[in-house]
Coordinates of C-alpha atoms in Angstrom, one line a residue:
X1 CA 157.3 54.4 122.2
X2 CA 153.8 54.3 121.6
X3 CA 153.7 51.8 118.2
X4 CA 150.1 51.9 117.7
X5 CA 148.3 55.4 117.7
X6 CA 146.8 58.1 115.6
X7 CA 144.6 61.6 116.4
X8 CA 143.4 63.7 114.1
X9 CA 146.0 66.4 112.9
X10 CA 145.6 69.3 110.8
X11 CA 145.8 68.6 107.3
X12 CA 149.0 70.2 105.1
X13 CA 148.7 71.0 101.1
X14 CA 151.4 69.4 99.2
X15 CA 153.7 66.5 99.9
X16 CA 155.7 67.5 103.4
X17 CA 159.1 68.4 103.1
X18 CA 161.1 69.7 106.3
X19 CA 162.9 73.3 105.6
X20 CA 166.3 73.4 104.3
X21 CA 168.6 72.1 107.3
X22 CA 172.3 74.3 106.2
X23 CA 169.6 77.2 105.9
X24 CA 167.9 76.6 109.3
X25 CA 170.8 76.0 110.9
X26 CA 172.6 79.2 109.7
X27 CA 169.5 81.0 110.8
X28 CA 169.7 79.6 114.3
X29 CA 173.4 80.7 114.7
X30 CA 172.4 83.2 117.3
X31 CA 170.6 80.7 119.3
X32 CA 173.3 78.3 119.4
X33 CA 176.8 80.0 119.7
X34 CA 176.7 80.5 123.1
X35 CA 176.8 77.9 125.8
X36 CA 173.6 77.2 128.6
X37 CA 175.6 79.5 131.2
X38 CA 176.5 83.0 128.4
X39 CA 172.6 82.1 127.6
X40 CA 171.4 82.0 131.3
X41 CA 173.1 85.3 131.7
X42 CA 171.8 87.1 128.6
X43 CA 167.9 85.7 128.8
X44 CA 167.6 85.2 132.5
X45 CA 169.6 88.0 134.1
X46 CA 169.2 90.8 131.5
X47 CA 166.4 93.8 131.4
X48 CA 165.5 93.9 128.1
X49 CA 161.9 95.6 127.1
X50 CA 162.0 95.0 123.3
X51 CA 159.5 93.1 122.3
X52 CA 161.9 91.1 119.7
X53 CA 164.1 90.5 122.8
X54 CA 161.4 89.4 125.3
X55 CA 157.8 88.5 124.7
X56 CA 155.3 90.2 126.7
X57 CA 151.8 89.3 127.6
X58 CA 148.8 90.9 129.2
X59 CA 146.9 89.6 132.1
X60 CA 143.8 87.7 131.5
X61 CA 141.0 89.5 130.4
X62 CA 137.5 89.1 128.9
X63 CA 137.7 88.9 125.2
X64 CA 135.5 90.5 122.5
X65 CA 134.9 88.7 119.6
X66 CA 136.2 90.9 117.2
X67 CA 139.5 90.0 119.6
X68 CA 139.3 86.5 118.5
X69 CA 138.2 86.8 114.7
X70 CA 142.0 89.2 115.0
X71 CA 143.9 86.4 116.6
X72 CA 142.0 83.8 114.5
X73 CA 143.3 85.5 111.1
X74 CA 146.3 86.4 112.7
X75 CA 146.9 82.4 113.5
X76 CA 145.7 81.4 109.7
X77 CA 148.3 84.1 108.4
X78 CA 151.0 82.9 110.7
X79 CA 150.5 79.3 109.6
X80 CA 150.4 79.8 106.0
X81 CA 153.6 82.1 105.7
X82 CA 155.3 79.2 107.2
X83 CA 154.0 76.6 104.7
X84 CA 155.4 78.8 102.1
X85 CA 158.3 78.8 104.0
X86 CA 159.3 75.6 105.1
X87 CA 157.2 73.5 102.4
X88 CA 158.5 74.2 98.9
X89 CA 155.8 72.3 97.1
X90 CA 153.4 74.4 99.0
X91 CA 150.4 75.4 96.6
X92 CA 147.0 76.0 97.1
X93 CA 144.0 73.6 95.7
X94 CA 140.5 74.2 94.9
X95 CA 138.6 73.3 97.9
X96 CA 137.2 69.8 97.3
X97 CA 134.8 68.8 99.9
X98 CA 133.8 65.1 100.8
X99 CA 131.9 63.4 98.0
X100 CA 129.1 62.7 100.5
X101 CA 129.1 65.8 102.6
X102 CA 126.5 68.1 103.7
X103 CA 128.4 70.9 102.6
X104 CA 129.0 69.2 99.2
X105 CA 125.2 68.8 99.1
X106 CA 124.3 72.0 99.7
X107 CA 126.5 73.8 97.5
X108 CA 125.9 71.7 94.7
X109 CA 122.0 72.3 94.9
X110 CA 122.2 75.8 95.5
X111 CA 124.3 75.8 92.2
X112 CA 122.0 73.9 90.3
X113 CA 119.3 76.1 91.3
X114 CA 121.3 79.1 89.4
X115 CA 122.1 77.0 86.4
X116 CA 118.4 76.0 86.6
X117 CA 117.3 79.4 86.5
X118 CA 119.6 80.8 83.9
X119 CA 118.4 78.3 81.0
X120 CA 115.0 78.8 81.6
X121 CA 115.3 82.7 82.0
X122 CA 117.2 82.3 78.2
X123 CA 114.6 79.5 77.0
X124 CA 111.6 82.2 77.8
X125 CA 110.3 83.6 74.4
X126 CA 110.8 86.3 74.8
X127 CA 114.6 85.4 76.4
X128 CA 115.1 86.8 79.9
X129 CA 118.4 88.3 80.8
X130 CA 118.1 89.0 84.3
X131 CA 120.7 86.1 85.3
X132 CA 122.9 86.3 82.6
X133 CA 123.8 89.8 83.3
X134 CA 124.2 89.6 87.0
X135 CA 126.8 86.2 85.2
X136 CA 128.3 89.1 82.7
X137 CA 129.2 90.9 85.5
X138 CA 131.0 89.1 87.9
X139 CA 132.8 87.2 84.7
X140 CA 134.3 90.9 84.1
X141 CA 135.4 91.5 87.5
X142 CA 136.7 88.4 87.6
X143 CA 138.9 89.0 84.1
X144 CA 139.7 92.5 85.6
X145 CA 141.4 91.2 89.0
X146 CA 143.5 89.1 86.7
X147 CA 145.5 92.1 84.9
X148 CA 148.7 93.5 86.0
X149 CA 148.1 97.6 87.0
X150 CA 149.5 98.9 83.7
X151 CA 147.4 96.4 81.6
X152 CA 145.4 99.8 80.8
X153 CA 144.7 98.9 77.1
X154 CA 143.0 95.6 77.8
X155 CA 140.7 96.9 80.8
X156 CA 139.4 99.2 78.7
X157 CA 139.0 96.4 76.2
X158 CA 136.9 94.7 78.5
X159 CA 135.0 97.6 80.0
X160 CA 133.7 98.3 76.4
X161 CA 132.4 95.2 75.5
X162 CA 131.1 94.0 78.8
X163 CA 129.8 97.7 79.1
X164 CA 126.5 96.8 81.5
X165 CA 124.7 99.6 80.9
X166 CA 124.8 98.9 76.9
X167 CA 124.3 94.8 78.0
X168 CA 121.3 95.5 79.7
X169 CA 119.4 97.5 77.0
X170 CA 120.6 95.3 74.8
X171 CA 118.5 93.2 76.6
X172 CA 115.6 95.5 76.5
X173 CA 115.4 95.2 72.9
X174 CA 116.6 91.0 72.8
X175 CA 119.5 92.3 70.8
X176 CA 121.6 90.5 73.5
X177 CA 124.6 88.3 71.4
X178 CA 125.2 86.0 74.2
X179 CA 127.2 83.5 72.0
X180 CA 129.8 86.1 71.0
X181 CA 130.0 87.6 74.4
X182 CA 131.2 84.1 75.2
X183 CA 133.6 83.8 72.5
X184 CA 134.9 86.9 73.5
X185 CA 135.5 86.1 77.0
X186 CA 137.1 82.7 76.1
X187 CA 139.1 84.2 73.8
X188 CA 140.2 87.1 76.8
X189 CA 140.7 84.2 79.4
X190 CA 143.2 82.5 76.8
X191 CA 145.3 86.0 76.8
X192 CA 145.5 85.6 80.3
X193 CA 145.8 82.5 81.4
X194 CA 148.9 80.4 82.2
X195 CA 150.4 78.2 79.9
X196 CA 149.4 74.8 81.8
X197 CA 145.5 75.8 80.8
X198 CA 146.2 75.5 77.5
X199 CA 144.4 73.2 76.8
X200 CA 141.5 73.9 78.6
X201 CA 140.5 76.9 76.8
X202 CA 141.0 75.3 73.8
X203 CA 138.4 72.8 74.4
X204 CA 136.1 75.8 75.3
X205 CA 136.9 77.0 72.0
X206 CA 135.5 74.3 70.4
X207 CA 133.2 73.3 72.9
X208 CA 129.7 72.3 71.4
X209 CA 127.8 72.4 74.4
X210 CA 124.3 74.7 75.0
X211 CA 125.1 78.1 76.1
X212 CA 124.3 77.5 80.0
X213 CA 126.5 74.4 80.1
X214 CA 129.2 76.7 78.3
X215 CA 129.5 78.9 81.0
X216 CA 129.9 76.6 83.3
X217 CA 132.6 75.7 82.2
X218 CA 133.8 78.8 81.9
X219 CA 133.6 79.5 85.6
X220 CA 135.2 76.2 86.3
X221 CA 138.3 77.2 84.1
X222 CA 138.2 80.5 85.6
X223 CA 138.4 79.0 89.2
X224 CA 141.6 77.0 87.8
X225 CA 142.9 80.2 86.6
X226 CA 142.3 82.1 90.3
X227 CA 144.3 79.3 91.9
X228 CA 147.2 80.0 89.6
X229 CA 147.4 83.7 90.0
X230 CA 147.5 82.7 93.6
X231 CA 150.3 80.3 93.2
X232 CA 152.1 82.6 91.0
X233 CA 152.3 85.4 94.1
X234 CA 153.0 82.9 96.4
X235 CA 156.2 81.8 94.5
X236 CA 157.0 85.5 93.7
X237 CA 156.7 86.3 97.7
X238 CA 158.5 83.1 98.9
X239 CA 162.3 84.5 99.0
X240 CA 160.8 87.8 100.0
X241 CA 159.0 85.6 103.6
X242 CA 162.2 83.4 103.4
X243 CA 164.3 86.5 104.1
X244 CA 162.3 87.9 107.0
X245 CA 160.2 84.8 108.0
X246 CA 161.4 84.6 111.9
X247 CA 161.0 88.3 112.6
X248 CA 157.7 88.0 110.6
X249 CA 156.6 84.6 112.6
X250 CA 157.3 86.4 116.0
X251 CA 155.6 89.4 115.4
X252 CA 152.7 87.4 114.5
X253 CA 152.9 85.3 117.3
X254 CA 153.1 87.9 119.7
X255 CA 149.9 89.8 118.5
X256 CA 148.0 86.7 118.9
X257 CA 149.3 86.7 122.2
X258 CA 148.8 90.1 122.7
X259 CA 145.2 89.4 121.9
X260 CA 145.0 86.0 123.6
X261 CA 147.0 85.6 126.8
X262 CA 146.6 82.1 127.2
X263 CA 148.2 81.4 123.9
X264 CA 151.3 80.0 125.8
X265 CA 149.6 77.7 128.2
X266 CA 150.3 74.3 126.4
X267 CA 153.8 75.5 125.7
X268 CA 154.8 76.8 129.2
X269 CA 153.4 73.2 130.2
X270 CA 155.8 71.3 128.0
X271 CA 158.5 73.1 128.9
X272 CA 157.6 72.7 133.0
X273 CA 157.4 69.3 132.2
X274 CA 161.1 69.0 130.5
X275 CA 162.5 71.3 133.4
X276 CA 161.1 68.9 136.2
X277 CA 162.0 65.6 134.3
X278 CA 166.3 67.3 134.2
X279 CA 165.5 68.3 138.0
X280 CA 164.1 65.1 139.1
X281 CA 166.6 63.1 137.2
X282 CA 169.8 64.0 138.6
X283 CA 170.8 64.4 142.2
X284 CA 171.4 68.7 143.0
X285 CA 174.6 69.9 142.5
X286 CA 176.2 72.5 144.5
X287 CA 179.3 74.9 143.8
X288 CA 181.1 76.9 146.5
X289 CA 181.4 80.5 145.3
X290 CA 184.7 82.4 146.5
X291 CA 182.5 83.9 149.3
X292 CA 181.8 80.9 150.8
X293 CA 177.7 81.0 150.1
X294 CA 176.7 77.5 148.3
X295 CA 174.6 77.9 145.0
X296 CA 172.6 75.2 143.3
X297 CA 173.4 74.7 139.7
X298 CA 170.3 74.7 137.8
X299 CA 170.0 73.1 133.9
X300 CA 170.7 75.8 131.5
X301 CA 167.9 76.9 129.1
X302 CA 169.1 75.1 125.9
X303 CA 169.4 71.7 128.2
X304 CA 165.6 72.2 129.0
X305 CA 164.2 73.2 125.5
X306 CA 166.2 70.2 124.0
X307 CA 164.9 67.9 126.3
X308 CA 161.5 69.1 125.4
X309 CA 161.9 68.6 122.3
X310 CA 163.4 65.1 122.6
X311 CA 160.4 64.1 124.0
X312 CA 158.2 65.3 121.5
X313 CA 159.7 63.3 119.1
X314 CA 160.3 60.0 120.8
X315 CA 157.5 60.2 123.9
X316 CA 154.2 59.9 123.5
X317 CA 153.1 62.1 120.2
X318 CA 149.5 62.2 121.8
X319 CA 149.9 62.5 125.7
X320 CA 149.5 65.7 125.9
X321 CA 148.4 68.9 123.9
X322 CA 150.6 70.0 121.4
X323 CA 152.6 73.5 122.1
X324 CA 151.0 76.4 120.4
X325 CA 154.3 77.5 119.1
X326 CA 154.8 74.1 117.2
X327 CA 150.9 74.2 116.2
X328 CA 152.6 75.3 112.6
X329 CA 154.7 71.8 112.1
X330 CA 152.1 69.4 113.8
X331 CA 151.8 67.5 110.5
X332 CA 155.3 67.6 109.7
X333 CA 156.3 66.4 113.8
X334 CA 153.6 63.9 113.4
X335 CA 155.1 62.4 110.1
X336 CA 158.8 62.2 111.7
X337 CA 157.5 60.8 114.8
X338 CA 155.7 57.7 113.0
X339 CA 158.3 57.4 111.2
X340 CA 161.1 56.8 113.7
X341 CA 158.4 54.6 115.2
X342 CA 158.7 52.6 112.4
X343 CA 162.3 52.6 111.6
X344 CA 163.0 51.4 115.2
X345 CA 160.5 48.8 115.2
X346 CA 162.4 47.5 112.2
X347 CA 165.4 47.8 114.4
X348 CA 164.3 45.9 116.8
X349 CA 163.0 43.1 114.8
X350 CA 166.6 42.5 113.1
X351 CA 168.5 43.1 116.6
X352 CA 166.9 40.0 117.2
X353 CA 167.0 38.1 114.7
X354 CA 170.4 38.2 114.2
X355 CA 171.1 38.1 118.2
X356 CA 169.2 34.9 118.5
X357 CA 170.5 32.9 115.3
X358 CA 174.2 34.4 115.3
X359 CA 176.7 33.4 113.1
X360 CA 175.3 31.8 110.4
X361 CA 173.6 34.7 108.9
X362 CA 176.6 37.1 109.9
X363 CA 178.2 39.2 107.0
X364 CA 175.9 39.2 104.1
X365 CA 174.5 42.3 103.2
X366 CA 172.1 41.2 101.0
X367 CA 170.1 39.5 103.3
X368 CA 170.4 41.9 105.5
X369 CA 168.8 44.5 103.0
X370 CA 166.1 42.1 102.0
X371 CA 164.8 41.7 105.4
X372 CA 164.8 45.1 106.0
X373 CA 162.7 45.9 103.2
X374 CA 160.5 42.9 103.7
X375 CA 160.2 44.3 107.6
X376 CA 159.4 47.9 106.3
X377 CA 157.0 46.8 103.9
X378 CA 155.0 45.0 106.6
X379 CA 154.8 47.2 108.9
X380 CA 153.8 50.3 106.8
X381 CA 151.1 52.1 108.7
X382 CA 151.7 50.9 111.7
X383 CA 150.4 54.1 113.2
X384 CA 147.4 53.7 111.5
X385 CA 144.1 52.9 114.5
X386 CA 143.4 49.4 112.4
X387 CA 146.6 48.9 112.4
X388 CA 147.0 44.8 114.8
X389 CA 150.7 45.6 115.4
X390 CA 150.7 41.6 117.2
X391 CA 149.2 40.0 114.2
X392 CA 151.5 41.6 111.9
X393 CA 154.8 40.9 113.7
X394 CA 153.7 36.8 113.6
X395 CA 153.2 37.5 110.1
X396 CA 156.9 39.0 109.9
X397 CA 158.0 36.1 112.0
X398 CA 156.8 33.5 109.6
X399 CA 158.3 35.6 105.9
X400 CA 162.0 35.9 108.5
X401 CA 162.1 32.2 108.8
X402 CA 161.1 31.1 105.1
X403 CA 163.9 33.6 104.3
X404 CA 166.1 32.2 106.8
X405 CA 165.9 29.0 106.0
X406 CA 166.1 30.0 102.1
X407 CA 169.6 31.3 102.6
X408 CA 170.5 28.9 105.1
X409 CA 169.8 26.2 103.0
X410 CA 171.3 27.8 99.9
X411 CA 174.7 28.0 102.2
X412 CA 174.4 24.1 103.4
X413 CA 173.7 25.0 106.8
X414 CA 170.4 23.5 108.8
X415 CA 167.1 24.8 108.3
X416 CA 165.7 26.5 111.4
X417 CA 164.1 23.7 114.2
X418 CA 160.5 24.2 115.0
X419 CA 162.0 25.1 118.6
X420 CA 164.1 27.9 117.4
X421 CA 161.5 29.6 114.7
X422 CA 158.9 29.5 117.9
X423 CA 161.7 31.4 119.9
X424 CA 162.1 33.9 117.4
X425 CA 158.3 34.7 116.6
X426 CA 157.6 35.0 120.5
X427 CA 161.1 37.5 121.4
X428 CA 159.4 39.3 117.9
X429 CA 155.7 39.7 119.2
X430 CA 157.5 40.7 122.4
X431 CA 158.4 44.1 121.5
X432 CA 154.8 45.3 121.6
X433 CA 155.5 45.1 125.7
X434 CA 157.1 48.9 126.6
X435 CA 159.7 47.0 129.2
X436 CA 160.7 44.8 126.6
X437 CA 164.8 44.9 126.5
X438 CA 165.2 45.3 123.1
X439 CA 163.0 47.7 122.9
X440 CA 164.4 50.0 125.9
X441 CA 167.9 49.5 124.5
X442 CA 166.9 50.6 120.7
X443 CA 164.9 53.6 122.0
X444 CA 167.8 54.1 124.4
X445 CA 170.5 54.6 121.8
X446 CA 167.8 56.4 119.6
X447 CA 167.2 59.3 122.3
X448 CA 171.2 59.9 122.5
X449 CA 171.7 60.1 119.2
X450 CA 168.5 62.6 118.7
X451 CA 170.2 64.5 121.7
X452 CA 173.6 64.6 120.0
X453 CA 172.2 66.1 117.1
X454 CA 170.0 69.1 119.7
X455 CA 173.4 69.8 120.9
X456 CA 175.4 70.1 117.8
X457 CA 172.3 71.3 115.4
X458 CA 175.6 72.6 113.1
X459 CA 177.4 69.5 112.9
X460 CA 176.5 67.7 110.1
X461 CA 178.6 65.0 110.6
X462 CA 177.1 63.7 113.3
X463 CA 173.8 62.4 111.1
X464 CA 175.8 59.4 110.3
X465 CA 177.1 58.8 113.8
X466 CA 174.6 56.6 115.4
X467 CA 174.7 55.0 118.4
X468 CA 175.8 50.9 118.3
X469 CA 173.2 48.5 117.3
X470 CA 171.1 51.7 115.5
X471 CA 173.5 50.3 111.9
X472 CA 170.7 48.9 110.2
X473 CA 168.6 52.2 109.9
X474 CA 171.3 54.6 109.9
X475 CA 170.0 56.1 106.7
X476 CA 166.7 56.1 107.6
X477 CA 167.8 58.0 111.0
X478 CA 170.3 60.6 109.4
X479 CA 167.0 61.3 106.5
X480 CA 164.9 62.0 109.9
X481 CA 167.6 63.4 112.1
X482 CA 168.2 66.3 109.2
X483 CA 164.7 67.1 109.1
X484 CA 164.1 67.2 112.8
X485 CA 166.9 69.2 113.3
X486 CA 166.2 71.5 110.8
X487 CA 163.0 72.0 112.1
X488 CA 163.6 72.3 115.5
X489 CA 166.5 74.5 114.8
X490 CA 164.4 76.9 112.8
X491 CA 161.2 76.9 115.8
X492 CA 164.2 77.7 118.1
X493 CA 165.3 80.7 115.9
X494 CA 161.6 82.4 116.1
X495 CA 160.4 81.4 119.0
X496 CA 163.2 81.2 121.2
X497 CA 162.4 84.6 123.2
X498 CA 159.4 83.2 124.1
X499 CA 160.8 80.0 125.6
X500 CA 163.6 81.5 127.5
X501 CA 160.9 83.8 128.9
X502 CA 159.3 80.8 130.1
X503 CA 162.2 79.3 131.5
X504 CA 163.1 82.4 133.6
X505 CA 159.8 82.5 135.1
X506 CA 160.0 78.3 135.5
X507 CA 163.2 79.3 137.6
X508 CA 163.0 82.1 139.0
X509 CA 159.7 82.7 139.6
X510 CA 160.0 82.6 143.9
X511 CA 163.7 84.2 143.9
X512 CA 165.9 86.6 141.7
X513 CA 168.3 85.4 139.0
X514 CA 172.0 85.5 140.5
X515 CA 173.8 88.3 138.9
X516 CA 176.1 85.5 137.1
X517 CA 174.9 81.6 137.1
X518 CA 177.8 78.9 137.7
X519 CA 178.5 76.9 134.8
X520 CA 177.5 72.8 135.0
X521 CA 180.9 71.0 133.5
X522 CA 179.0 68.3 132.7
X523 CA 176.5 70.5 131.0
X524 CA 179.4 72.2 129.1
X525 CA 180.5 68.7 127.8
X526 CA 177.5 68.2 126.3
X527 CA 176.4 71.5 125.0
X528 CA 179.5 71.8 123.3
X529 CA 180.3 67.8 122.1

């Protein structure tokens, strides 16, 4: 457990929030029904050419770059139907780039420059118009991409008074009522806006500013009003992706493979790596068939995919690259992972605390629940690169014995003796050390109760079934278990052709799949806990 660590992630609009776990789960019905052994025999033994069914990809070839603008697009369309999906505060933002960027620098002097332009083109005696039309126009296309395809009477509304060709000699002649061509679009923006912009179009109503500052502001309004027509379709589409997300999220997927077959590289690794961590960690087991030939037993595929994912969530986050086909949820992974850091560091701290002064401190909740906060509070961000994990447990060491000695004291017992408040600050530091036994025990009981939950991704009963000595941050664990689970579950449901393709090749790569693979009772036991 890494408690100390950060690389840069992508970056996620609006506050992340895991998919719906009953809704994941029902979606991944198919994937888990069946035990390792019924799926061995379907994914590994079958001849199946669809592409739903099994994921092809094309040998390596030289690609063009029209090729990788495709998969590029295809990759941005495949992460953003998922946000919609799986994030339901998903909306886009105007784009606000870093106050001191070069981007932010460029833009805002090439803007300028127009402004610039237009008020001394309408300052000119006579006025030029040159700017302001080229404004006129792309204020009308705007205002047109805005109406609904039977707003007929209001398009021709706005082709007739921001009719160009009359505009321009208009122009000609300096007949040109710019003022009321900006009331009139105000007023037009105010028909068509939504109700949260209100209020801005009422203070360009009765705006005093100079003409060229008007406008202005009535491009930045009409920005505001381009993101909510965007928001507005994507809440309209969202039950309509919802409904056919994972067939729409594999078809993606595979044309980006299709286009770019590495795209699997950093997945089939993590999935090697699971496979060889199950074959390396048990001694081989044999079955005798009826016809006396001896067969090894290999892991089953959902054994291998769990594993993998167990160890993306309490391994090292940043070891090694991330698989493409969780590319979509690296913020959201990245988020649960830090915080079951957290929550078992907390665990850890208490274990011992209450292991090292025993009885007196037994049975009272409230102390308990005031530690834990005080812990959680103090060790916020501990992910974070400045984060000195060492100085801030002797800091939580010294706030645990005031406390301590508080309610000890309150209770007639002994304050804490130099001796013992020593003891406890070093066995606190000492879970920075990755052999420390608290620490191997608390990640210990974390992984099987995180593996429970891989095997039973149905059972939601088993959230608040933790492990012993995990009581302290059972809620915190069944708030991540149900989002890890939900999430995993719903990655298995659209991607799972892909990794039992994987695994097939992983096992059978140098010999043919047995007609029928023998089933691991141990692995049943499991599977089906």
């Amino acid at each position: 457990m890494p408690l100390n660590d950060e690389r840069p992630t992508s970056t996620s609009s609006g506050e992340d929030q895991g998919c719906d776990g009953e809704s994941s789960s029902e979606r991944c019905d198919s994937m888990t029904s069946t035990s390792d052994l019924d799926c061995s025999r379907e994914s590994f033994s079958s001849d199946c050419s669809s592409k739903h069914c099994t994921p092809s990809s094309s040998p390596p070839k030289a690609l063009t770059l029209d090729e990788v603008m495709d998969a590029g697009r295809d990759l941005f369309n495949l992460k953003l139907s998922h946000e919609i999906v799986v994030n339901h505060s998903f909306q886009m933002e105007l784009n606000s780039l870093p106050q001191d960027s070069l981007w932010k620098m460029v833009r805002d002097n090439l803007h300028k420059a127009f402004w610039d332009i237009l008020e001394a083109e309408l300052n000119d005696d006579p006025p030029e118009y040159g700017q302001a039309i080229n404004l006129l126009e792309e204020i009308r296309e705007i205002l047109l991409s805005f109406l609904n395809p039977g707003a007929n009477r209001m398009r021709t509304q706005i082709m007739e008074v921001l009719d160009m060709d009359l505009i321009r000699q208009q122009a000609d002649n300096d007949a040109v009522d710019i003022q009321g061509l900006a009331s009139y679009i105000i007023t037009t923006m105010g028909k068509l806006c939504a109700p949260v912009r209100d209020e801005e179009i009422k203070k360009l109503r009765e705006s005093t500013l100079n003409i060229v500052a008007l406008f202005r502001e009535i491009f930045r309004v009409l920005d505001l009003m381009k993101v909510d027509i965007v928001n507005n379709t994507i809440e309209q589409l969202r039950p309509v992706l919802q409904r056919h997300s994972v067939e729409y999220e594999r078809a993606t997927f595979q044309s980006i493979l299709d286009k770019t077959p590495n795209s699997l590289d950093n997945t089939t690794s993590w999935i090697k790596s699971a496979l060889e961590e199950l074959q390396s960690a048990t001694v081989p087991k044999e079955q005798t068939h009826g016809d006396g030939k001896r067969q090894q037993v290999v892991p089953g595929p959902f054994q291998v995919i769990n594993t993998a994912f167990l160890r993306i969530l309490t391994g090292d986050f940043f070891k090694s690259p991330l698989p493409e086909t969780l590319a979509t949820d690296e913020t959201r992974l990245l988020e649960i992972h830090w915080q079951l850091q957290q929550c078992q560091a907390v665990n850890e701290v208490m274990l011992i605390v209450y292991s090292t002064i025993g009885g007196p401190i037994q049975g009272l909740p409230s102390l308990s629940d005031r530690l834990k906060r005080m812990i959680s509070v103090l060790l916020d961000g501990m992910h974070r690169p400045s984060f000195n994990l060492e100085e801030s447990l002797e800091g939580i060491s010294g706030q645990i014995c005031c406390e301590l000695n508080k309610s000890l004291t309150e209770r007639s017992y002994p304050a804490l003796t130099p001796a013992l408040q020593a003891t406890l600050t070093g066995q606190i530091c000492s879970i920075t050390q990755k052999d420390n036994p608290i620490r191997t025990l608390v990640e210990d009981r974390v992984q099987q109760y995180f593996m429970v939950l891989l095997n039973n991704p149905k059972s939601q009963h088993k959230l608040e079934q933790v492990p012993a000595g995990l009581a302290v941050i059972k809620p915190e664990l069944a708030l991540i278990g149900a989002k890890f689970v939900s999430l995993v579950n719903y990655n298995k449901n659209v991607y799972g052709p892909f990794y039992a393709d994987i695994i097939r090749k992983l096992l059978f790569s140098n010999s043919p799949p047995a007609a029928s693979l023998p089933q691991d009772p141990a692995q049943d036991s499991v599977t089906h806990n």
